[in-house]
PDB file of C-alpha atoms in Angstrom:
ATOM      1  CA  MET A   1     -10.906  19.455  -5.423  1.00  0.00           C
ATOM      2  CA  ALA A   2     -11.330  15.864  -4.278  1.00  0.00           C
ATOM      3  CA  ASP A   3     -14.485  13.852  -4.807  1.00  0.00           C
ATOM      4  CA  PHE A   4     -15.855  11.701  -1.992  1.00  0.00           C
ATOM      5  CA  LEU A   5     -17.125   8.148  -1.794  1.00  0.00           C
ATOM      6  CA  GLN A   6     -19.221   6.892   1.128  1.00  0.00           C
ATOM      7  CA  THR A   7     -18.448   3.305   2.055  1.00  0.00           C
ATOM      8  CA  GLU A   8     -20.787   0.693   3.508  1.00  0.00           C
ATOM      9  CA  GLN A   9     -19.057   1.300   6.836  1.00  0.00           C
ATOM     10  CA  GLY A  10     -20.040   4.985   6.706  1.00  0.00           C
ATOM     11  CA  ARG A  11     -16.568   6.328   5.992  1.00  0.00           C
ATOM     12  CA  GLN A  12     -16.012   9.217   3.576  1.00  0.00           C
ATOM     13  CA  ILE A  13     -13.133   8.410   1.215  1.00  0.00           C
ATOM     14  CA  ALA A  14     -11.552  11.288  -0.693  1.00  0.00           C
ATOM     15  CA  TYR A  15     -10.322  10.468  -4.187  1.00  0.00           C
ATOM     16  CA  HIS A  16      -9.192  11.797  -7.559  1.00  0.00           C
ATOM     17  CA  LYS A  17     -10.160   9.751 -10.615  1.00  0.00           C
ATOM     18  CA  THR A  18      -8.817  10.379 -14.099  1.00  0.00           C
ATOM     19  CA  GLU A  19     -10.894   8.863 -16.873  1.00  0.00           C
ATOM     20  CA  GLY A  20      -9.107   7.066 -19.681  1.00  0.00           C
ATOM     21  CA  GLN A  21      -8.323   3.741 -21.259  1.00  0.00           C
ATOM     22  CA  SER A  22      -8.295   0.489 -19.317  1.00  0.00           C
ATOM     23  CA  PRO A  23      -6.665  -0.912 -17.297  1.00  0.00           C
ATOM     24  CA  CYS A  24      -6.977   1.752 -14.620  1.00  0.00           C
ATOM     25  CA  VAL A  25      -3.806   2.321 -12.599  1.00  0.00           C
ATOM     26  CA  VAL A  26      -4.607   2.503  -8.873  1.00  0.00           C
ATOM     27  CA  PHE A  27      -2.135   4.022  -6.400  1.00  0.00           C
ATOM     28  CA  LEU A  28      -2.200   2.764  -2.813  1.00  0.00           C
ATOM     29  CA  GLY A  29      -0.257   4.999  -0.434  1.00  0.00           C
ATOM     30  CA  GLY A  30       1.690   4.330   2.714  1.00  0.00           C
ATOM     31  CA  LEU A  31       0.964   4.572   6.421  1.00  0.00           C
ATOM     32  CA  LYS A  32       0.042   8.153   7.382  1.00  0.00           C
ATOM     33  CA  SER A  33       0.747   9.235   3.813  1.00  0.00           C
ATOM     34  CA  ASP A  34      -1.873  10.744   1.535  1.00  0.00           C
ATOM     35  CA  MET A  35      -2.783  10.966  -2.132  1.00  0.00           C
ATOM     36  CA  GLU A  36      -0.900  14.256  -2.560  1.00  0.00           C
ATOM     37  CA  GLY A  37       2.475  12.528  -2.284  1.00  0.00           C
ATOM     38  CA  THR A  38       5.105  12.804  -5.001  1.00  0.00           C
ATOM     39  CA  LYS A  39       4.629   9.307  -6.424  1.00  0.00           C
ATOM     40  CA  ALA A  40       0.829   9.495  -6.563  1.00  0.00           C
ATOM     41  CA  VAL A  41       0.720  12.912  -8.229  1.00  0.00           C
ATOM     42  CA  HIS A  42       3.519  12.007 -10.645  1.00  0.00           C
ATOM     43  CA  LEU A  43       1.792   8.794 -11.731  1.00  0.00           C
ATOM     44  CA  GLU A  44      -1.470  10.653 -12.221  1.00  0.00           C
ATOM     45  CA  ALA A  45       0.176  13.151 -14.589  1.00  0.00           C
ATOM     46  CA  TRP A  46       1.996  10.341 -16.387  1.00  0.00           C
ATOM     47  CA  CYS A  47      -1.199   8.332 -16.893  1.00  0.00           C
ATOM     48  CA  LYS A  48      -3.112  11.434 -17.978  1.00  0.00           C
ATOM     49  CA  ALA A  49      -0.487  12.124 -20.640  1.00  0.00           C
ATOM     50  CA  GLN A  50      -1.072   8.607 -22.018  1.00  0.00           C
ATOM     51  CA  GLY A  51      -4.847   8.830 -21.829  1.00  0.00           C
ATOM     52  CA  ARG A  52      -4.909   6.069 -19.221  1.00  0.00           C
ATOM     53  CA  ALA A  53      -7.383   5.851 -16.346  1.00  0.00           C
ATOM     54  CA  PHE A  54      -5.905   6.522 -12.898  1.00  0.00           C
ATOM     55  CA  LEU A  55      -7.187   6.505  -9.328  1.00  0.00           C
ATOM     56  CA  ARG A  56      -5.626   7.820  -6.136  1.00  0.00           C
ATOM     57  CA  PHE A  57      -7.430   8.058  -2.804  1.00  0.00           C
ATOM     58  CA  ASP A  58      -6.959   8.575   0.921  1.00  0.00           C
ATOM     59  CA  TYR A  59      -7.680   5.759   3.351  1.00  0.00           C
ATOM     60  CA  SER A  60      -9.922   6.713   6.254  1.00  0.00           C
ATOM     61  CA  GLY A  61      -7.941   8.623   8.862  1.00  0.00           C
ATOM     62  CA  HIS A  62      -5.556   9.820   6.150  1.00  0.00           C
ATOM     63  CA  GLY A  63      -5.473  13.037   4.123  1.00  0.00           C
ATOM     64  CA  GLU A  64      -8.909  14.415   3.321  1.00  0.00           C
ATOM     65  CA  SER A  65     -10.893  11.300   4.202  1.00  0.00           C
ATOM     66  CA  SER A  66     -13.026  11.019   7.331  1.00  0.00           C
ATOM     67  CA  GLY A  67     -11.862   9.665  10.664  1.00  0.00           C
ATOM     68  CA  THR A  68      -8.591   9.825  12.573  1.00  0.00           C
ATOM     69  CA  PHE A  69      -5.483   7.742  12.022  1.00  0.00           C
ATOM     70  CA  GLU A  70      -5.633   6.333  15.553  1.00  0.00           C
ATOM     71  CA  GLU A  71      -9.090   4.866  14.893  1.00  0.00           C
ATOM     72  CA  GLY A  72      -7.932   2.861  11.890  1.00  0.00           C
ATOM     73  CA  CYS A  73      -6.212  -0.433  11.177  1.00  0.00           C
ATOM     74  CA  ILE A  74      -5.103  -2.582   8.252  1.00  0.00           C
ATOM     75  CA  GLY A  75      -8.524  -4.211   7.868  1.00  0.00           C
ATOM     76  CA  ASP A  76     -10.321  -0.854   7.771  1.00  0.00           C
ATOM     77  CA  TRP A  77      -8.001   0.429   5.059  1.00  0.00           C
ATOM     78  CA  HIS A  78      -8.490  -2.805   3.123  1.00  0.00           C
ATOM     79  CA  GLU A  79     -12.245  -2.169   3.256  1.00  0.00           C
ATOM     80  CA  ASP A  80     -11.600   1.349   1.957  1.00  0.00           C
ATOM     81  CA  SER A  81      -9.517  -0.038  -0.915  1.00  0.00           C
ATOM     82  CA  ILE A  82     -12.192  -2.584  -1.845  1.00  0.00           C
ATOM     83  CA  ALA A  83     -14.851   0.138  -1.792  1.00  0.00           C
ATOM     84  CA  ALA A  84     -12.745   2.417  -4.001  1.00  0.00           C
ATOM     85  CA  VAL A  85     -12.042  -0.108  -6.752  1.00  0.00           C
ATOM     86  CA  ASN A  86     -15.528  -1.612  -6.676  1.00  0.00           C
ATOM     87  CA  SER A  87     -17.340   1.728  -6.798  1.00  0.00           C
ATOM     88  CA  LEU A  88     -15.034   3.772  -9.007  1.00  0.00           C
ATOM     89  CA  ILE A  89     -13.508   1.331 -11.517  1.00  0.00           C
ATOM     90  CA  GLU A  90     -15.017  -1.005 -14.063  1.00  0.00           C
ATOM     91  CA  GLY A  91     -13.020  -3.945 -15.368  1.00  0.00           C
ATOM     92  CA  SER A  92      -9.388  -4.738 -14.719  1.00  0.00           C
ATOM     93  CA  TYR A  93      -6.827  -2.620 -12.911  1.00  0.00           C
ATOM     94  CA  VAL A  94      -3.110  -2.368 -12.188  1.00  0.00           C
ATOM     95  CA  LEU A  95      -2.148  -1.791  -8.554  1.00  0.00           C
ATOM     96  CA  VAL A  96       0.815   0.329  -7.504  1.00  0.00           C
ATOM     97  CA  GLY A  97       1.314  -0.025  -3.746  1.00  0.00           C
ATOM     98  CA  SER A  98       3.858   1.946  -1.739  1.00  0.00           C
ATOM     99  CA  SER A  99       5.073   0.753   1.686  1.00  0.00           C
ATOM    100  CA  MET A 100       1.911  -0.061   3.705  1.00  0.00           C
ATOM    101  CA  GLY A 101       0.124   0.349   0.368  1.00  0.00           C
ATOM    102  CA  GLY A 102       2.202  -2.609  -0.789  1.00  0.00           C
ATOM    103  CA  TRP A 103       0.567  -4.716   1.918  1.00  0.00           C
ATOM    104  CA  GLN A 104      -2.805  -3.276   0.932  1.00  0.00           C
ATOM    105  CA  SER A 105      -2.171  -4.137  -2.713  1.00  0.00           C
ATOM    106  CA  LEU A 106      -1.369  -7.744  -1.765  1.00  0.00           C
ATOM    107  CA  LEU A 107      -4.612  -7.968   0.226  1.00  0.00           C
ATOM    108  CA  LEU A 108      -6.574  -6.489  -2.673  1.00  0.00           C
ATOM    109  CA  ALA A 109      -4.874  -8.809  -5.150  1.00  0.00           C
ATOM    110  CA  ARG A 110      -5.804 -11.781  -2.974  1.00  0.00           C
ATOM    111  CA  ALA A 111      -9.407 -10.567  -2.656  1.00  0.00           C
ATOM    112  CA  GLN A 112      -9.939  -9.851  -6.361  1.00  0.00           C
ATOM    113  CA  PRO A 113      -7.472 -11.900  -8.423  1.00  0.00           C
ATOM    114  CA  ASP A 114      -9.751 -11.946 -11.473  1.00  0.00           C
ATOM    115  CA  ARG A 115      -9.655  -8.158 -11.816  1.00  0.00           C
ATOM    116  CA  LEU A 116      -5.912  -7.734 -11.279  1.00  0.00           C
ATOM    117  CA  LEU A 117      -4.030  -7.215 -14.538  1.00  0.00           C
ATOM    118  CA  GLY A 118      -0.674  -6.367 -12.960  1.00  0.00           C
ATOM    119  CA  LEU A 119       0.968  -5.455  -9.658  1.00  0.00           C
ATOM    120  CA  VAL A 120       3.813  -3.074  -8.817  1.00  0.00           C
ATOM    121  CA  THR A 121       4.994  -2.549  -5.245  1.00  0.00           C
ATOM    122  CA  ILE A 122       7.430   0.062  -3.967  1.00  0.00           C
ATOM    123  CA  ALA A 123       9.174  -0.796  -0.690  1.00  0.00           C
ATOM    124  CA  ALA A 124       6.276  -3.106   0.161  1.00  0.00           C
ATOM    125  CA  ALA A 125       5.775  -3.590   3.906  1.00  0.00           C
ATOM    126  CA  PRO A 126       3.625  -6.719   4.313  1.00  0.00           C
ATOM    127  CA  ASP A 127       2.843  -7.874   7.863  1.00  0.00           C
ATOM    128  CA  PHE A 128       4.778  -4.962   9.414  1.00  0.00           C
ATOM    129  CA  THR A 129       2.426  -4.682  12.404  1.00  0.00           C
ATOM    130  CA  GLU A 130       3.580  -8.154  13.463  1.00  0.00           C
ATOM    131  CA  ASP A 131       7.109  -8.465  12.092  1.00  0.00           C
ATOM    132  CA  SER A 132       8.278  -4.906  12.762  1.00  0.00           C
ATOM    133  CA  TYR A 133       6.103  -3.319  15.448  1.00  0.00           C
ATOM    134  CA  TRP A 134       5.139  -6.271  17.665  1.00  0.00           C
ATOM    135  CA  ALA A 135       8.442  -8.082  17.153  1.00  0.00           C
ATOM    136  CA  GLY A 136      10.288  -4.904  18.110  1.00  0.00           C
ATOM    137  CA  PHE A 137       8.301  -4.083  21.252  1.00  0.00           C
ATOM    138  CA  ASP A 138      10.007  -4.706  24.576  1.00  0.00           C
ATOM    139  CA  ASP A 139       8.121  -6.032  27.592  1.00  0.00           C
ATOM    140  CA  ALA A 140       7.325  -2.529  28.818  1.00  0.00           C
ATOM    141  CA  GLN A 141       5.815  -1.514  25.471  1.00  0.00           C
ATOM    142  CA  LYS A 142       3.758  -4.697  25.303  1.00  0.00           C
ATOM    143  CA  ALA A 143       2.473  -3.990  28.805  1.00  0.00           C
ATOM    144  CA  THR A 144       1.647  -0.393  27.845  1.00  0.00           C
ATOM    145  CA  LEU A 145      -0.223  -1.616  24.783  1.00  0.00           C
ATOM    146  CA  GLU A 146      -2.305  -3.878  27.038  1.00  0.00           C
ATOM    147  CA  THR A 147      -3.016  -1.325  29.779  1.00  0.00           C
ATOM    148  CA  VAL A 148      -3.130   2.007  27.902  1.00  0.00           C
ATOM    149  CA  GLY A 149      -4.253   0.618  24.544  1.00  0.00           C
ATOM    150  CA  HIS A 150      -1.513   2.216  22.467  1.00  0.00           C
ATOM    151  CA  VAL A 151       2.192   3.029  22.261  1.00  0.00           C
ATOM    152  CA  GLU A 152       4.002   5.874  20.527  1.00  0.00           C
ATOM    153  CA  LEU A 153       6.771   5.126  18.037  1.00  0.00           C
ATOM    154  CA  PRO A 154       9.139   7.756  16.645  1.00  0.00           C
ATOM    155  CA  SER A 155       9.031   8.465  12.914  1.00  0.00           C
ATOM    156  CA  ASP A 156      11.802   9.639  10.606  1.00  0.00           C
ATOM    157  CA  TYR A 157       9.285  11.661   8.607  1.00  0.00           C
ATOM    158  CA  MET A 158       6.670  13.207  10.935  1.00  0.00           C
ATOM    159  CA  GLU A 159       5.221  13.203  14.457  1.00  0.00           C
ATOM    160  CA  PRO A 160       5.272   9.896  16.354  1.00  0.00           C
ATOM    161  CA  TYR A 161       3.064   7.042  15.182  1.00  0.00           C
ATOM    162  CA  ILE A 162       0.336   6.072  17.620  1.00  0.00           C
ATOM    163  CA  ILE A 163       0.176   2.289  17.391  1.00  0.00           C
ATOM    164  CA  THR A 164      -2.977   0.888  18.949  1.00  0.00           C
ATOM    165  CA  LYS A 165      -3.729  -2.529  20.367  1.00  0.00           C
ATOM    166  CA  ARG A 166      -6.481  -2.787  17.734  1.00  0.00           C
ATOM    167  CA  MET A 167      -3.978  -2.184  14.916  1.00  0.00           C
ATOM    168  CA  ILE A 168      -1.743  -4.999  16.179  1.00  0.00           C
ATOM    169  CA  GLU A 169      -4.601  -7.450  16.710  1.00  0.00           C
ATOM    170  CA  ASP A 170      -6.292  -6.582  13.403  1.00  0.00           C
ATOM    171  CA  GLY A 171      -2.952  -6.874  11.606  1.00  0.00           C
ATOM    172  CA  ARG A 172      -2.811 -10.514  12.664  1.00  0.00           C
ATOM    173  CA  GLU A 173      -6.100 -11.097  10.841  1.00  0.00           C
ATOM    174  CA  ASN A 174      -4.627  -9.704   7.613  1.00  0.00           C
ATOM    175  CA  LEU A 175      -1.155 -11.261   7.381  1.00  0.00           C
ATOM    176  CA  VAL A 176      -0.070 -12.254   3.871  1.00  0.00           C
ATOM    177  CA  LEU A 177       3.290 -13.949   4.435  1.00  0.00           C
ATOM    178  CA  ARG A 178       1.854 -16.828   6.485  1.00  0.00           C
ATOM    179  CA  ALA A 179      -0.419 -18.278   3.819  1.00  0.00           C
ATOM    180  CA  PRO A 180      -0.075 -18.995   0.091  1.00  0.00           C
ATOM    181  CA  LEU A 181       0.216 -15.861  -2.063  1.00  0.00           C
ATOM    182  CA  THR A 182      -0.211 -16.671  -5.737  1.00  0.00           C
ATOM    183  CA  PHE A 183      -0.393 -14.323  -8.718  1.00  0.00           C
ATOM    184  CA  ASP A 184      -1.662 -15.050 -12.211  1.00  0.00           C
ATOM    185  CA  CYS A 185      -0.447 -11.683 -13.489  1.00  0.00           C
ATOM    186  CA  PRO A 186       2.893  -9.908 -13.953  1.00  0.00           C
ATOM    187  CA  VAL A 187       4.373  -8.648 -10.667  1.00  0.00           C
ATOM    188  CA  ARG A 188       7.226  -6.180 -10.106  1.00  0.00           C
ATOM    189  CA  PHE A 189       8.637  -5.474  -6.647  1.00  0.00           C
ATOM    190  CA  LEU A 190      10.810  -2.327  -6.366  1.00  0.00           C
ATOM    191  CA  GLN A 191      13.098  -1.771  -3.372  1.00  0.00           C
ATOM    192  CA  GLY A 192      15.853   0.693  -2.431  1.00  0.00           C
ATOM    193  CA  THR A 193      18.951  -0.641  -0.707  1.00  0.00           C
ATOM    194  CA  GLU A 194      19.203   2.416   1.589  1.00  0.00           C
ATOM    195  CA  ASP A 195      15.617   2.073   2.828  1.00  0.00           C
ATOM    196  CA  THR A 196      15.672   2.378   6.638  1.00  0.00           C
ATOM    197  CA  ALA A 197      11.926   1.669   7.039  1.00  0.00           C
ATOM    198  CA  VAL A 198      11.645  -1.537   4.989  1.00  0.00           C
ATOM    199  CA  SER A 199      14.648  -3.799   4.675  1.00  0.00           C
ATOM    200  CA  THR A 200      15.947  -5.497   1.557  1.00  0.00           C
ATOM    201  CA  GLU A 201      15.455  -8.741   3.487  1.00  0.00           C
ATOM    202  CA  THR A 202      11.707  -8.005   3.600  1.00  0.00           C
ATOM    203  CA  ALA A 203      11.643  -7.579  -0.178  1.00  0.00           C
ATOM    204  CA  VAL A 204      13.486 -10.856  -0.704  1.00  0.00           C
ATOM    205  CA  ARG A 205      11.209 -12.628   1.761  1.00  0.00           C
ATOM    206  CA  LEU A 206       8.169 -11.434  -0.193  1.00  0.00           C
ATOM    207  CA  LEU A 207       9.702 -12.558  -3.481  1.00  0.00           C
ATOM    208  CA  ASP A 208      10.560 -15.973  -2.024  1.00  0.00           C
ATOM    209  CA  HIS A 209       7.108 -16.412  -0.493  1.00  0.00           C
ATOM    210  CA  ALA A 210       4.953 -15.344  -3.427  1.00  0.00           C
ATOM    211  CA  GLU A 211       4.253 -17.608  -6.379  1.00  0.00           C
ATOM    212  CA  GLY A 212       3.823 -16.507  -9.976  1.00  0.00           C
ATOM    213  CA  ALA A 213       5.106 -17.163 -13.462  1.00  0.00           C
ATOM    214  CA  ASP A 214       6.197 -13.561 -14.098  1.00  0.00           C
ATOM    215  CA  MET A 215       7.606 -12.030 -10.932  1.00  0.00           C
ATOM    216  CA  ARG A 216      10.687  -9.844 -10.482  1.00  0.00           C
ATOM    217  CA  LEU A 217      12.409  -7.886  -7.726  1.00  0.00           C
ATOM    218  CA  LEU A 218      14.400  -4.791  -8.688  1.00  0.00           C
ATOM    219  CA  LEU A 219      16.887  -3.570  -6.073  1.00  0.00           C
ATOM    220  CA  VAL A 220      18.000   0.029  -6.560  1.00  0.00           C
ATOM    221  CA  LYS A 221      21.348   0.760  -4.944  1.00  0.00           C
ATOM    222  CA  GLY A 222      21.261   3.940  -2.878  1.00  0.00           C
ATOM    223  CA  ALA A 223      17.510   4.540  -3.076  1.00  0.00           C
ATOM    224  CA  ASP A 224      15.722   5.245   0.211  1.00  0.00           C
ATOM    225  CA  HIS A 225      12.175   4.607   1.408  1.00  0.00           C
ATOM    226  CA  ARG A 226      10.705   7.602  -0.377  1.00  0.00           C
ATOM    227  CA  PHE A 227      11.752   6.150  -3.772  1.00  0.00           C
ATOM    228  CA  SER A 228      10.672   9.389  -5.404  1.00  0.00           C
ATOM    229  CA  ASP A 229      13.639  11.025  -7.096  1.00  0.00           C
ATOM    230  CA  GLU A 230      13.641  11.367 -10.872  1.00  0.00           C
ATOM    231  CA  THR A 231      15.345   8.030 -11.448  1.00  0.00           C
ATOM    232  CA  CYS A 232      13.031   6.112  -9.116  1.00  0.00           C
ATOM    233  CA  LEU A 233       9.915   7.710 -10.592  1.00  0.00           C
ATOM    234  CA  GLY A 234      11.122   6.594 -14.015  1.00  0.00           C
ATOM    235  CA  LEU A 235      11.576   3.047 -12.718  1.00  0.00           C
ATOM    236  CA  ILE A 236       7.997   3.049 -11.405  1.00  0.00           C
ATOM    237  CA  GLU A 237       6.768   4.188 -14.831  1.00  0.00           C
ATOM    238  CA  ASP A 238       8.802   1.422 -16.471  1.00  0.00           C
ATOM    239  CA  ALA A 239       7.377  -1.203 -14.103  1.00  0.00           C
ATOM    240  CA  VAL A 240       3.781  -0.156 -14.798  1.00  0.00           C
ATOM    241  CA  THR A 241       4.430  -0.131 -18.547  1.00  0.00           C
ATOM    242  CA  ASP A 242       6.077  -3.541 -18.255  1.00  0.00           C
ATOM    243  CA  VAL A 243       3.253  -5.282 -16.393  1.00  0.00           C
ATOM    244  CA  ILE A 244       0.597  -3.881 -18.750  1.00  0.00           C
ATOM    245  CA  ALA A 245       2.558  -5.002 -21.820  1.00  0.00           C
ATOM    246  CA  ALA A 246       3.281  -8.427 -20.313  1.00  0.00           C
ATOM    247  CA  ALA A 247      -0.331  -8.948 -19.313  1.00  0.00           C
ATOM    248  CA  LYS A 248      -1.569  -8.122 -22.786  1.00  0.00           C
ATOM    249  CA  GLY A 249       1.039 -10.429 -24.288  1.00  0.00           C
TER     250      GLY A 249
END
């Protein structure tokens, strides 16, 4: 049974928190995903076995949290993430961000650099509202976005995504690849070469753009966007272990 956190914006955020040693590992899920996904649940069990604190939660409009997906945008989900770590965690944390959660983890890292002990992203999708959605819209879709307020995009995994004008415009206020992105902690980017949602080029662009003394990109040949088979889950565990060990020196 999930617990619920009420944010300053009045949203009800569903979460599962495992108590344990610091730093807390925080999982940030993808667009239209939820905290019951394979990676989130696996990491929770793995952290629990080590006695380490762990947090997973649903953004508003996702999973068990309040609101609808169509109402939300990157900035709203960033507010949810800030509320979760500020209300539910004391001290430092390690972020594990998957897909859109990778973008969210970069925003959170930029907002609270002093609390970030380490960062792991899995198929991170920074700035996708601009570089994937908007860049891929034809004139007719752009006109529909202006007149109707949203467009529908097919998904490989579920029903079509409803992409709103607000999501596109808000995304522009939260871009991370257009301004300096500097990390004072260990960072590990994980990316599958058979990912059809986030390209290897995106992963390399993020690596090239970001600055940090301890930053690595691991490309996994044959892995897809889910990055959740036994081998990939083991690589996520290794990356979390690595950043914690490196941060503690």
